[in-house]
Every structure is written in structure tokens, then in C-alpha cells.
mmCIF file of C-alpha atoms and ligand atoms in Angstrom:
data_model
loop_
_atom_site.group_PDB
_atom_site.id
_atom_site.type_symbol
_atom_site.label_atom_id
_atom_site.label_comp_id
_atom_site.label_asym_id
_atom_site.label_seq_id
_atom_site.Cartn_x
_atom_site.Cartn_y
_atom_site.Cartn_z
ATOM 1 C CA MET A 66 15.371 30.830 1.504
ATOM 2 C CA LEU A 67 18.284 28.492 1.518
ATOM 3 C CA SER A 68 17.138 24.942 0.731
ATOM 4 C CA VAL A 69 18.364 21.993 2.795
ATOM 5 C CA PRO A 70 19.279 18.754 1.181
ATOM 6 C CA LEU A 71 17.020 16.216 2.767
ATOM 7 C CA ILE A 72 16.467 12.357 3.091
ATOM 8 C CA PHE A 73 12.934 11.552 3.800
ATOM 9 C CA ASP A 74 12.409 8.045 5.296
ATOM 10 C CA CYS A 75 8.815 7.341 5.651
ATOM 11 C CA ASP A 76 5.999 4.415 5.903
ATOM 12 C CA THR A 77 3.704 6.231 3.502
ATOM 13 C CA GLY A 78 0.594 6.367 4.828
ATOM 14 C CA ILE A 79 -1.779 9.255 4.734
ATOM 15 C CA ASP A 80 0.226 11.882 6.866
ATOM 16 C CA ASP A 81 3.344 10.892 5.249
ATOM 17 C CA SER A 82 1.771 11.446 1.830
ATOM 18 C CA LEU A 83 0.786 15.059 2.881
ATOM 19 C CA ALA A 84 4.412 15.533 4.318
ATOM 20 C CA LEU A 85 6.051 14.583 1.093
ATOM 21 C CA VAL A 86 3.957 16.970 -1.019
ATOM 22 C CA TYR A 87 4.792 19.713 1.543
ATOM 23 C CA LEU A 88 8.337 19.032 1.130
ATOM 24 C CA LEU A 89 8.157 19.095 -2.769
ATOM 25 C CA ALA A 90 6.207 22.325 -2.236
ATOM 26 C CA HIS A 91 8.541 23.935 0.023
ATOM 27 C CA PRO A 92 11.660 25.970 -1.300
ATOM 28 C CA GLY A 93 13.360 25.253 1.984
ATOM 29 C CA ALA A 94 13.604 21.510 1.215
ATOM 30 C CA ASP A 95 15.669 19.933 -1.493
ATOM 31 C CA VAL A 96 14.558 16.220 -1.257
ATOM 32 C CA ARG A 97 17.472 14.017 -2.419
ATOM 33 C CA ALA A 98 15.789 10.639 -1.636
ATOM 34 C CA VAL A 99 12.476 9.083 -0.325
ATOM 35 C CA LEU A 100 13.271 5.885 1.383
ATOM 36 C CA SER A 101 10.394 3.296 1.982
ATOM 37 C CA THR A 102 10.032 1.635 5.422
ATOM 38 C CA GLY A 103 7.401 -0.836 6.301
ATOM 39 C CA GLY A 104 4.853 0.395 8.811
ATOM 40 C CA ASN A 105 1.648 1.664 8.168
ATOM 41 C CA VAL A 106 1.319 -0.640 5.105
ATOM 42 C CA PRO A 107 4.089 -3.188 3.809
ATOM 43 C CA THR A 108 7.531 -2.009 2.512
ATOM 44 C CA ASP A 109 6.513 -2.599 -1.023
ATOM 45 C CA VAL A 110 3.253 -0.864 -0.911
ATOM 46 C CA VAL A 111 5.038 2.082 0.848
ATOM 47 C CA CYS A 112 7.379 1.999 -2.008
ATOM 48 C CA GLY A 113 4.792 2.177 -4.692
ATOM 49 C CA ASN A 114 3.067 5.040 -2.918
ATOM 50 C CA ASN A 115 6.186 7.094 -2.716
ATOM 51 C CA LEU A 116 6.771 6.516 -6.736
ATOM 52 C CA ALA A 117 3.167 7.309 -7.314
ATOM 53 C CA TRP A 118 3.075 10.670 -5.286
ATOM 54 C CA LEU A 119 6.364 11.838 -6.913
ATOM 55 C CA GLN A 120 5.089 11.043 -10.293
ATOM 56 C CA LEU A 121 1.799 12.690 -9.620
ATOM 57 C CA CYS A 122 3.735 15.868 -8.532
ATOM 58 C CA GLY A 123 6.134 15.761 -11.403
ATOM 59 C CA ARG A 124 9.124 14.890 -9.477
ATOM 60 C CA ASP A 125 9.889 11.306 -10.464
ATOM 61 C CA ASP A 126 13.379 12.624 -10.720
ATOM 62 C CA ILE A 127 13.777 11.918 -7.087
ATOM 63 C CA GLU A 128 15.198 8.556 -5.916
ATOM 64 C CA VAL A 129 12.892 6.137 -4.295
ATOM 65 C CA CYS A 130 14.509 3.274 -2.247
ATOM 66 C CA LEU A 131 13.063 0.075 -0.931
ATOM 67 C CA GLY A 132 13.793 -0.604 2.611
ATOM 68 C CA ALA A 133 13.905 -3.763 4.828
ATOM 69 C CA ASP A 134 10.918 -6.209 4.615
ATOM 70 C CA GLY A 135 10.363 -5.637 8.348
ATOM 71 C CA PRO A 136 11.631 -4.750 11.708
ATOM 72 C CA LEU A 137 14.982 -5.777 13.042
ATOM 73 C CA GLU A 138 13.620 -8.495 15.473
ATOM 74 C CA SER A 139 9.824 -8.520 15.405
ATOM 75 C CA PRO A 140 7.320 -9.400 12.550
ATOM 76 C CA LEU A 141 6.066 -6.375 10.816
ATOM 77 C CA MET A 142 2.607 -5.051 12.067
ATOM 78 C CA THR A 143 0.614 -2.802 9.708
ATOM 79 C CA THR A 144 -2.268 -0.555 10.078
ATOM 80 C CA GLU A 145 -4.594 -0.454 7.172
ATOM 81 C CA ASP A 146 -7.489 0.335 9.272
ATOM 82 C CA THR A 147 -5.759 3.628 10.077
ATOM 83 C CA HIS A 148 -4.470 4.494 6.593
ATOM 84 C CA GLY A 149 -6.596 2.339 4.138
ATOM 85 C CA PRO A 150 -5.900 -0.894 2.464
ATOM 86 C CA LEU A 151 -3.016 0.800 0.299
ATOM 87 C CA GLY A 152 -2.026 3.327 2.829
ATOM 88 C CA ILE A 153 -3.268 6.404 1.118
ATOM 89 C CA GLY A 154 -6.881 6.363 2.277
ATOM 90 C CA TYR A 155 -9.322 6.432 -0.518
ATOM 91 C CA ALA A 156 -6.925 7.907 -3.106
ATOM 92 C CA GLN A 157 -6.384 5.958 -6.123
ATOM 93 C CA LEU A 158 -3.140 7.314 -7.619
ATOM 94 C CA PRO A 159 -2.034 6.598 -11.188
ATOM 95 C CA THR A 160 0.367 3.657 -11.486
ATOM 96 C CA PRO A 161 3.861 5.023 -11.444
ATOM 97 C CA ILE A 162 6.036 4.523 -14.487
ATOM 98 C CA SER A 163 9.219 5.177 -12.643
ATOM 99 C CA THR A 164 10.746 2.418 -10.691
ATOM 100 C CA LYS A 165 12.682 2.110 -7.379
ATOM 101 C CA SER A 166 16.325 2.729 -6.997
ATOM 102 C CA SER A 167 18.786 -0.194 -7.506
ATOM 103 C CA ARG A 168 20.289 0.549 -4.041
ATOM 104 C CA ASP A 169 18.329 -0.166 -0.705
ATOM 105 C CA ALA A 170 17.404 2.385 1.829
ATOM 106 C CA ALA A 171 20.226 1.621 4.061
ATOM 107 C CA ASP A 172 22.856 2.098 1.458
ATOM 108 C CA ALA A 173 21.184 5.359 0.424
ATOM 109 C CA TRP A 174 21.310 6.622 3.973
ATOM 110 C CA ILE A 175 25.139 5.748 3.937
ATOM 111 C CA GLU A 176 26.170 7.008 0.454
ATOM 112 C CA ILE A 177 24.045 10.216 0.350
ATOM 113 C CA THR A 178 25.494 11.478 3.678
ATOM 114 C CA ALA A 179 28.971 10.365 2.709
ATOM 115 C CA GLU A 180 28.904 12.451 -0.464
ATOM 116 C CA LYS A 181 27.868 15.538 1.551
ATOM 117 C CA PRO A 182 29.086 15.058 5.075
ATOM 118 C CA GLY A 183 27.597 17.607 7.497
ATOM 119 C CA GLU A 184 24.866 18.874 5.002
ATOM 120 C CA ILE A 185 22.079 16.306 4.847
ATOM 121 C CA VAL A 186 18.928 16.650 7.145
ATOM 122 C CA GLY A 187 17.471 13.312 7.749
ATOM 123 C CA LEU A 188 13.640 13.236 8.530
ATOM 124 C CA VAL A 189 12.126 9.921 9.624
ATOM 125 C CA THR A 190 8.227 9.748 9.896
ATOM 126 C CA GLY A 191 8.064 5.891 9.994
ATOM 127 C CA PRO A 192 9.751 3.160 12.011
ATOM 128 C CA LEU A 193 13.556 3.584 12.264
ATOM 129 C CA THR A 194 14.316 0.161 10.779
ATOM 130 C CA ASN A 195 16.243 1.395 7.768
ATOM 131 C CA LEU A 196 18.255 3.966 9.716
ATOM 132 C CA ALA A 197 19.298 1.446 12.260
ATOM 133 C CA LEU A 198 20.364 -1.055 9.557
ATOM 134 C CA ALA A 199 22.376 1.905 7.988
ATOM 135 C CA ILE A 200 24.098 2.721 11.298
ATOM 136 C CA ARG A 201 24.857 -1.006 11.824
ATOM 137 C CA ARG A 202 26.573 -0.968 8.408
ATOM 138 C CA ASP A 203 28.196 2.255 8.753
ATOM 139 C CA PRO A 204 28.589 3.448 12.462
ATOM 140 C CA LEU A 205 30.274 6.733 11.248
ATOM 141 C CA LEU A 206 26.806 7.711 9.600
ATOM 142 C CA PRO A 207 25.233 9.727 12.458
ATOM 143 C CA SER A 208 28.120 11.993 12.754
ATOM 144 C CA ARG A 209 27.636 12.902 9.064
ATOM 145 C CA LEU A 210 24.046 14.205 9.488
ATOM 146 C CA ARG A 211 23.459 17.957 9.822
ATOM 147 C CA ARG A 212 20.298 17.331 11.562
ATOM 148 C CA LEU A 213 17.772 14.371 12.312
ATOM 149 C CA ILE A 214 14.063 14.746 12.836
ATOM 150 C CA ILE A 215 12.174 11.897 14.111
ATOM 151 C CA MET A 216 8.393 11.767 14.263
ATOM 152 C CA GLY A 217 7.880 9.264 17.050
ATOM 153 C CA GLY A 218 7.553 8.474 20.655
ATOM 154 C CA VAL A 219 5.344 9.727 23.272
ATOM 155 C CA PHE A 220 6.322 10.782 26.833
ATOM 156 C CA HIS A 221 3.542 12.649 29.016
ATOM 157 C CA HIS A 222 0.542 11.523 26.946
ATOM 158 C CA GLY A 223 -1.317 8.399 25.810
ATOM 159 C CA GLY A 224 -0.017 6.133 23.419
ATOM 160 C CA ASN A 225 -1.643 5.356 19.975
ATOM 161 C CA THR A 226 -0.505 1.597 19.644
ATOM 162 C CA THR A 227 -0.250 0.571 23.401
ATOM 163 C CA PRO A 228 -1.061 2.540 26.480
ATOM 164 C CA THR A 229 2.305 3.999 26.583
ATOM 165 C CA SER A 230 3.875 3.603 22.944
ATOM 166 C CA GLU A 231 3.454 5.456 19.763
ATOM 167 C CA TRP A 232 3.332 3.599 16.274
ATOM 168 C CA ASN A 233 6.638 4.213 14.741
ATOM 169 C CA ILE A 234 8.604 3.246 17.704
ATOM 170 C CA ALA A 235 6.283 0.370 18.647
ATOM 171 C CA VAL A 236 6.678 -1.326 15.196
ATOM 172 C CA ASP A 237 10.534 -1.397 15.640
ATOM 173 C CA PRO A 238 11.476 -0.783 19.317
ATOM 174 C CA GLU A 239 15.063 -2.397 18.699
ATOM 175 C CA ALA A 240 15.543 -0.116 15.815
ATOM 176 C CA ALA A 241 14.505 2.968 17.909
ATOM 177 C CA LYS A 242 16.877 2.002 20.750
ATOM 178 C CA GLU A 243 19.812 1.676 18.441
ATOM 179 C CA VAL A 244 19.146 4.905 16.722
ATOM 180 C CA PHE A 245 18.776 6.778 20.043
ATOM 181 C CA ALA A 246 21.941 5.274 21.311
ATOM 182 C CA ALA A 247 23.730 6.338 18.173
ATOM 183 C CA PHE A 248 22.874 10.026 18.069
ATOM 184 C CA GLY A 249 23.839 12.853 20.523
ATOM 185 C CA VAL A 250 27.318 11.199 21.046
ATOM 186 C CA ASP A 251 30.655 11.206 19.241
ATOM 187 C CA GLY A 252 29.852 14.228 17.142
ATOM 188 C CA ALA A 253 26.502 13.004 15.964
ATOM 189 C CA PRO A 254 23.564 15.582 16.459
ATOM 190 C CA ARG A 255 20.833 15.206 18.967
ATOM 191 C CA PRO A 256 17.713 14.218 17.017
ATOM 192 C CA ILE A 257 14.752 16.494 17.349
ATOM 193 C CA VAL A 258 11.875 14.273 18.383
ATOM 194 C CA CYS A 259 8.305 15.246 17.587
ATOM 195 C CA PRO A 260 6.248 12.992 19.917
ATOM 196 C CA LEU A 261 2.383 12.470 20.111
ATOM 197 C CA ASP A 262 2.344 15.036 23.137
ATOM 198 C CA LEU A 263 2.833 17.613 20.345
ATOM 199 C CA THR A 264 1.759 16.045 17.029
ATOM 200 C CA GLU A 265 -1.695 15.199 18.462
ATOM 201 C CA THR A 266 -2.117 19.138 18.840
ATOM 202 C CA ILE A 267 -1.656 19.475 15.002
ATOM 203 C CA ARG A 268 -5.218 18.867 14.140
ATOM 204 C CA MET A 269 -6.286 19.168 10.564
ATOM 205 C CA THR A 270 -9.859 20.134 10.096
ATOM 206 C CA PRO A 271 -12.299 20.112 7.136
ATOM 207 C CA ASP A 272 -11.948 23.893 7.112
ATOM 208 C CA HIS A 273 -8.166 23.440 6.451
ATOM 209 C CA VAL A 274 -9.007 21.193 3.608
ATOM 210 C CA GLY A 275 -11.478 23.718 2.265
ATOM 211 C CA ARG A 276 -8.851 26.547 2.473
ATOM 212 C CA LEU A 277 -6.268 24.459 0.663
ATOM 213 C CA ALA A 278 -8.714 23.721 -2.386
ATOM 214 C CA ALA A 279 -9.638 27.487 -2.538
ATOM 215 C CA GLN A 280 -5.954 28.731 -2.453
ATOM 216 C CA ALA A 281 -5.127 26.082 -5.151
ATOM 217 C CA GLU A 282 -7.935 27.624 -7.194
ATOM 218 C CA SER A 283 -9.383 24.024 -7.380
ATOM 219 C CA SER A 284 -13.045 23.822 -7.987
ATOM 220 C CA PRO A 285 -15.396 22.888 -6.535
ATOM 221 C CA VAL A 286 -13.999 23.637 -3.144
ATOM 222 C CA GLU A 287 -14.764 20.563 -0.961
ATOM 223 C CA GLN A 288 -15.031 20.301 2.836
ATOM 224 C CA PRO A 289 -15.351 16.743 3.887
ATOM 225 C CA GLY A 290 -17.838 16.365 6.629
ATOM 226 C CA PRO A 291 -18.965 13.841 9.170
ATOM 227 C CA ASP A 292 -22.407 13.651 7.426
ATOM 228 C CA ASP A 293 -21.034 13.011 4.114
ATOM 229 C CA GLU A 294 -21.235 9.333 2.652
ATOM 230 C CA PRO A 295 -18.222 7.441 4.002
ATOM 231 C CA GLY A 296 -15.807 7.063 0.944
ATOM 232 C CA THR A 297 -17.277 9.961 -1.137
ATOM 233 C CA ARG A 298 -14.604 10.648 -3.732
ATOM 234 C CA SER A 299 -13.278 14.202 -4.601
ATOM 235 C CA THR A 300 -14.430 15.867 -7.868
ATOM 236 C CA THR A 301 -12.257 18.854 -7.528
ATOM 237 C CA SER A 302 -10.401 20.097 -10.610
ATOM 238 C CA ASN A 303 -6.798 20.113 -9.326
ATOM 239 C CA VAL A 304 -5.380 16.591 -9.466
ATOM 240 C CA ILE A 305 -2.966 17.111 -6.625
ATOM 241 C CA ILE A 306 -5.719 18.431 -4.309
ATOM 242 C CA ARG A 307 -8.319 15.766 -5.494
ATOM 243 C CA HIS A 308 -5.944 12.934 -4.418
ATOM 244 C CA LEU A 309 -4.946 14.698 -1.104
ATOM 245 C CA VAL A 310 -8.660 15.156 -0.290
ATOM 246 C CA ASP A 311 -9.414 11.518 -0.914
ATOM 247 C CA ALA A 312 -6.531 10.539 1.194
ATOM 248 C CA VAL A 313 -7.337 12.856 4.127
ATOM 249 C CA ARG A 314 -10.974 12.006 4.139
ATOM 250 C CA PHE A 315 -10.145 8.434 5.133
ATOM 251 C CA TYR A 316 -8.071 9.760 7.905
ATOM 252 C CA PHE A 317 -10.897 12.054 8.996
ATOM 253 C CA GLU A 318 -13.166 9.150 9.296
ATOM 254 C CA PHE A 319 -10.660 7.023 11.131
ATOM 255 C CA HIS A 320 -10.083 9.702 13.728
ATOM 256 C CA GLU A 321 -13.853 10.024 14.186
ATOM 257 C CA SER A 322 -14.119 6.260 14.682
ATOM 258 C CA GLN A 323 -11.646 6.568 17.597
ATOM 259 C CA SER A 324 -13.762 9.469 19.092
ATOM 260 C CA GLU A 325 -11.114 11.985 18.417
ATOM 261 C CA GLY A 326 -13.701 14.085 16.268
ATOM 262 C CA TYR A 327 -13.709 14.505 12.623
ATOM 263 C CA ILE A 328 -10.196 15.751 12.482
ATOM 264 C CA ALA A 329 -6.842 14.264 11.397
ATOM 265 C CA HIS A 330 -3.639 14.382 13.355
ATOM 266 C CA MET A 331 -1.064 15.421 10.854
ATOM 267 C CA HIS A 332 1.977 14.075 12.760
ATOM 268 C CA ASP A 333 4.387 13.843 9.679
ATOM 269 C CA PRO A 334 3.819 17.128 7.853
ATOM 270 C CA PHE A 335 4.550 18.757 11.258
ATOM 271 C CA ALA A 336 7.770 16.854 11.556
ATOM 272 C CA ALA A 337 8.588 17.829 7.917
ATOM 273 C CA ALA A 338 8.136 21.493 8.826
ATOM 274 C CA VAL A 339 10.433 21.052 11.794
ATOM 275 C CA ALA A 340 13.023 19.540 9.597
ATOM 276 C CA ILE A 341 13.090 22.542 7.264
ATOM 277 C CA ASP A 342 12.796 25.164 10.299
ATOM 278 C CA PRO A 343 13.497 23.687 13.689
ATOM 279 C CA SER A 344 12.740 27.173 15.268
ATOM 280 C CA ILE A 345 8.927 26.597 14.846
ATOM 281 C CA ALA A 346 9.124 24.109 17.886
ATOM 282 C CA VAL A 347 10.207 24.737 21.350
ATOM 283 C CA THR A 348 12.294 21.695 22.573
ATOM 284 C CA ARG A 349 13.623 20.404 25.876
ATOM 285 C CA SER A 350 16.888 18.446 26.325
ATOM 286 C CA ALA A 351 16.746 14.831 27.762
ATOM 287 C CA CYS A 352 18.367 11.503 27.549
ATOM 288 C CA VAL A 353 15.789 9.292 25.620
ATOM 289 C CA ASP A 354 15.874 5.473 25.629
ATOM 290 C CA VAL A 355 13.465 2.793 24.527
ATOM 291 C CA GLU A 356 11.814 -0.171 26.330
ATOM 292 C CA THR A 357 12.279 -3.404 24.420
ATOM 293 C CA VAL A 358 11.657 -6.085 26.948
ATOM 294 C CA GLY A 359 8.617 -5.019 29.220
ATOM 295 C CA SER A 360 5.572 -7.181 28.724
ATOM 296 C CA LEU A 361 3.274 -4.101 29.030
ATOM 297 C CA THR A 362 5.695 -1.152 28.066
ATOM 298 C CA ARG A 363 7.584 -2.707 25.075
ATOM 299 C CA GLY A 364 8.087 0.297 22.511
ATOM 300 C CA THR A 365 7.818 2.958 25.190
ATOM 301 C CA THR A 366 10.127 5.985 24.710
ATOM 302 C CA VAL A 367 11.364 7.011 28.094
ATOM 303 C CA ALA A 368 12.928 10.620 28.653
ATOM 304 C CA ASP A 369 15.012 10.972 31.658
ATOM 305 C CA GLU A 370 14.499 14.701 32.419
ATOM 306 C CA ARG A 371 15.849 14.557 36.058
ATOM 307 C CA GLU A 372 18.923 12.749 35.130
ATOM 308 C CA PHE A 373 18.265 9.511 37.238
ATOM 309 C CA TRP A 374 20.277 7.513 34.875
ATOM 310 C CA GLY A 375 23.413 9.853 35.012
ATOM 311 C CA ARG A 376 23.686 9.550 31.105
ATOM 312 C CA PRO A 377 24.348 12.256 28.660
ATOM 313 C CA VAL A 378 21.524 14.101 26.997
ATOM 314 C CA ASN A 379 20.906 12.539 23.490
ATOM 315 C CA ALA A 380 17.784 14.121 22.184
ATOM 316 C CA GLU A 381 15.881 17.380 21.958
ATOM 317 C CA ILE A 382 11.928 16.803 22.504
ATOM 318 C CA ALA A 383 9.720 19.276 20.626
ATOM 319 C CA THR A 384 7.099 20.202 23.273
ATOM 320 C CA SER A 385 5.211 23.249 21.695
ATOM 321 C CA THR A 386 4.532 25.118 18.493
ATOM 322 C CA ASP A 387 1.797 27.282 16.971
ATOM 323 C CA PRO A 388 -0.400 24.787 15.120
ATOM 324 C CA GLU A 389 -2.322 27.372 13.210
ATOM 325 C CA LEU A 390 0.863 29.142 12.045
ATOM 326 C CA PHE A 391 1.893 25.713 10.741
ATOM 327 C CA PHE A 392 -1.339 25.066 8.883
ATOM 328 C CA ASP A 393 -1.214 28.531 7.365
ATOM 329 C CA ASP A 394 2.317 27.725 5.973
ATOM 330 C CA LEU A 395 1.359 24.150 4.798
ATOM 331 C CA ILE A 396 -1.861 25.435 3.092
ATOM 332 C CA GLU A 397 0.130 28.344 1.397
ATOM 333 C CA ARG A 398 2.943 26.162 0.119
ATOM 334 C CA VAL A 399 0.882 23.110 -1.011
ATOM 335 C CA ALA A 400 -1.785 25.227 -2.664
ATOM 336 C CA ALA A 401 0.847 27.208 -4.694
ATOM 337 C CA PHE A 402 2.526 24.008 -5.501
ATOM 338 C CA ALA A 403 -0.768 22.223 -6.716
ATOM 339 C CA ARG A 404 -1.783 25.335 -8.592
ATOM 340 C CA ALA A 405 1.608 25.667 -10.550
ATOM 341 C CA HIS A 406 2.207 21.878 -11.071
ATOM 342 C CA THR A 407 -0.998 20.697 -12.658
ATOM 343 C CA THR A 408 -3.486 21.974 -15.128
ATOM 344 C CA ALA A 409 -7.195 21.991 -14.470
ATOM 345 C CA ARG A 410 -8.870 18.794 -15.491
HETATM 346 O O1 LIG B 638 2.063 7.601 15.486
HETATM 347 C C1 LIG B 638 1.963 8.455 14.220
HETATM 348 C C2 LIG B 638 2.864 8.028 13.196
HETATM 349 O O2 LIG B 638 2.816 6.706 12.882
HETATM 350 C C3 LIG B 638 2.722 8.716 11.834
HETATM 351 O O3 LIG B 638 4.003 8.882 11.231
HETATM 352 C C4 LIG B 638 2.001 7.836 11.132
HETATM 353 O O4 LIG B 638 2.123 7.945 9.820
HETATM 354 C C5 LIG B 638 2.279 6.421 11.459
HETATM 355 O O5 LIG B 638 3.649 6.201 10.752
HETATM 356 CA CA1 LIG B 639 4.422 7.980 9.010
#
């Protein structure tokens, strides 16, 4: 399988964490940089999480950049109730020895795409703050990207941050508006947008976690459950699996507290899979824009599917996939990676 050189811009969080491990595990992904954007937790905490996961996975050779302190115009909002006080659930990762890059996230977007015009795939699973800042600094950046995948937005489905908005867009609506305006025109690719409409069908279950541990030959094989004591820590032997189980358990407990069931929506790992192989999702074309001034609707993504606006199509919205095929792939890849990259405790 040919690997695609990839920039991963994230607000590491629990699902961002699994997306990162999946990218490291997948032969089709060649992660060139991990860029830290404030969102689930503050930017510096995101950066520390990225450094720590890369070190745990033996990939501290990969550049980690710090992004802006906050959104373009509004104060940063974070969601520790969803992802835990440090953004990685109950996981307590070893303190990283490696340090962040000397260049910031926006400069990394600009310089990495300038070195390899037309080759880099961009994957954003957090607010679009740093991509927007990069485009402000270098308006030619969008045309240099081979592909852009955005986990964000919601169209014909309830929001998770306001009634009509999704977190990554709601944190920085101005950035999202500027990014959608910059792509799908002037030789820049149309971003593939993975909205809540689809990513809330990517429901990780305790059975998936059990299969992951078993295929990683980690023992004991643990399946977190709703009757467990909240915060129960994993004791499974494989260190990557152990920290992933601790992270995902927090997410199971959060989703259950939201009456979603004892499951976890794996928004970001799915977007990562689309970044590697867009053919796993069916998409529909539309002109997408972002509401920034509505008192009730700020942060809402709007898709003009019937061309009321008379504006050109600028996005491909992912509308359907096979969630179980995705989980089969994720479990197979991450289990094999965990098995190969750590020795039993
Ligand atoms: O709305 C879900 C998205 O917001 C995911 O990327 C999650 O990690 C948060 O960033
Ligand atoms: Ca995220």
C-alpha cells in the first residue's frame, strides 16, 4: 500500500488520541507532523498529549507543533467534562522527554506543503484555528494540498455543542468560515467533511475494546462495562492497549451520562480512515458555509444542497459508510501495532 504524507491537526482529546495511534499503525499513513490546536483542552495540554502518545508509541521522531492559544476571535472554550481533566480520559501517560518544534502549527502547515506541493494530505480533527491562520499567512496553501479531511460540522442531525452546531466548528466559527471559503476554489481541493450526521454512527462498544486487547495479545482482555466502578484502571499487559482502555473508558462513561448508551462516538479515527482512503465513505457535493453572527445559530455549518445561493460547490460531505468494516480495520491495525511496538509488562 502506498503511504500518503499527512499533516494531523488535532485537539487531542480521547478520540484524537485513538486517531493518532491508528495513523501510526496504518501503513497507508506517513505522519509528517502533529499540530496542536486548543479545543477539547487548552493548546499546551493538547501539545503535551501529542508528545506523550508519540513517545509511548515509539514515534517521538515525528514533529509536534504548538498552535495558537485560542480561536481567531472568541475566547477558547474547552470540554474537560467530555475528555477528562487532561483530555485523555483516565489515561496517565508517561511524561514525554521530547519537546515541541521550534515552529508553530501555522508555519508547519505552510512549510511542509511548500516542500511537497500537491502531495500532502491534511487531516483536521479539532477546531480550524491553525489552518485558518496558515491560510492568512499564505493564501496559496490550499492549492498545495492533495486532500483535506475535516472532522466537523453537522447538517441534518442534532448538534453536540449547541442545538445546531458541532464542537470543532463551534469553538472557532470564524476559522471554519475562512477555511471553507479558501477550499474548492482556485485549484484548491474540496475538503471531505465528516460531520456528526455520519460520525455519530461510528459507535465504539466494549466488545470492540475487548477484541482490540485480544488481537493485541494483551492480558487480561478487559471489556469496560457500565457496572464497573467509574474510573477503574486497566491492568492489561500491553502498555499501548492499557492507556487506550483508560482513555476510552472515560469516553464510555461520558456518553452514558449523555444518554447515548455505554458507547463512544469515534469521530476522529473515522476521519483519519477517510484521510487514508476516501473510498470508504459515500459523499455528496455542496456549497458549505458557516454561520458566525446568529444569536442562536453561531457555529452552524450550512450546506446549500439546492443551490439557492448560486455559489460554487466547495465541499464533499461524507454521508454514509460501513461502521463495522471501519472498526474491523482499526482493531486489526492498532492491535498489530501494539503487539509489535511494546513488550509485555
Ligand atoms: O464533535 C466531535 C469533535 O469535537 C471530535 O473531534 C472531538 O475530539 C472534538 O474535538
Ligand atoms: Ca478532536
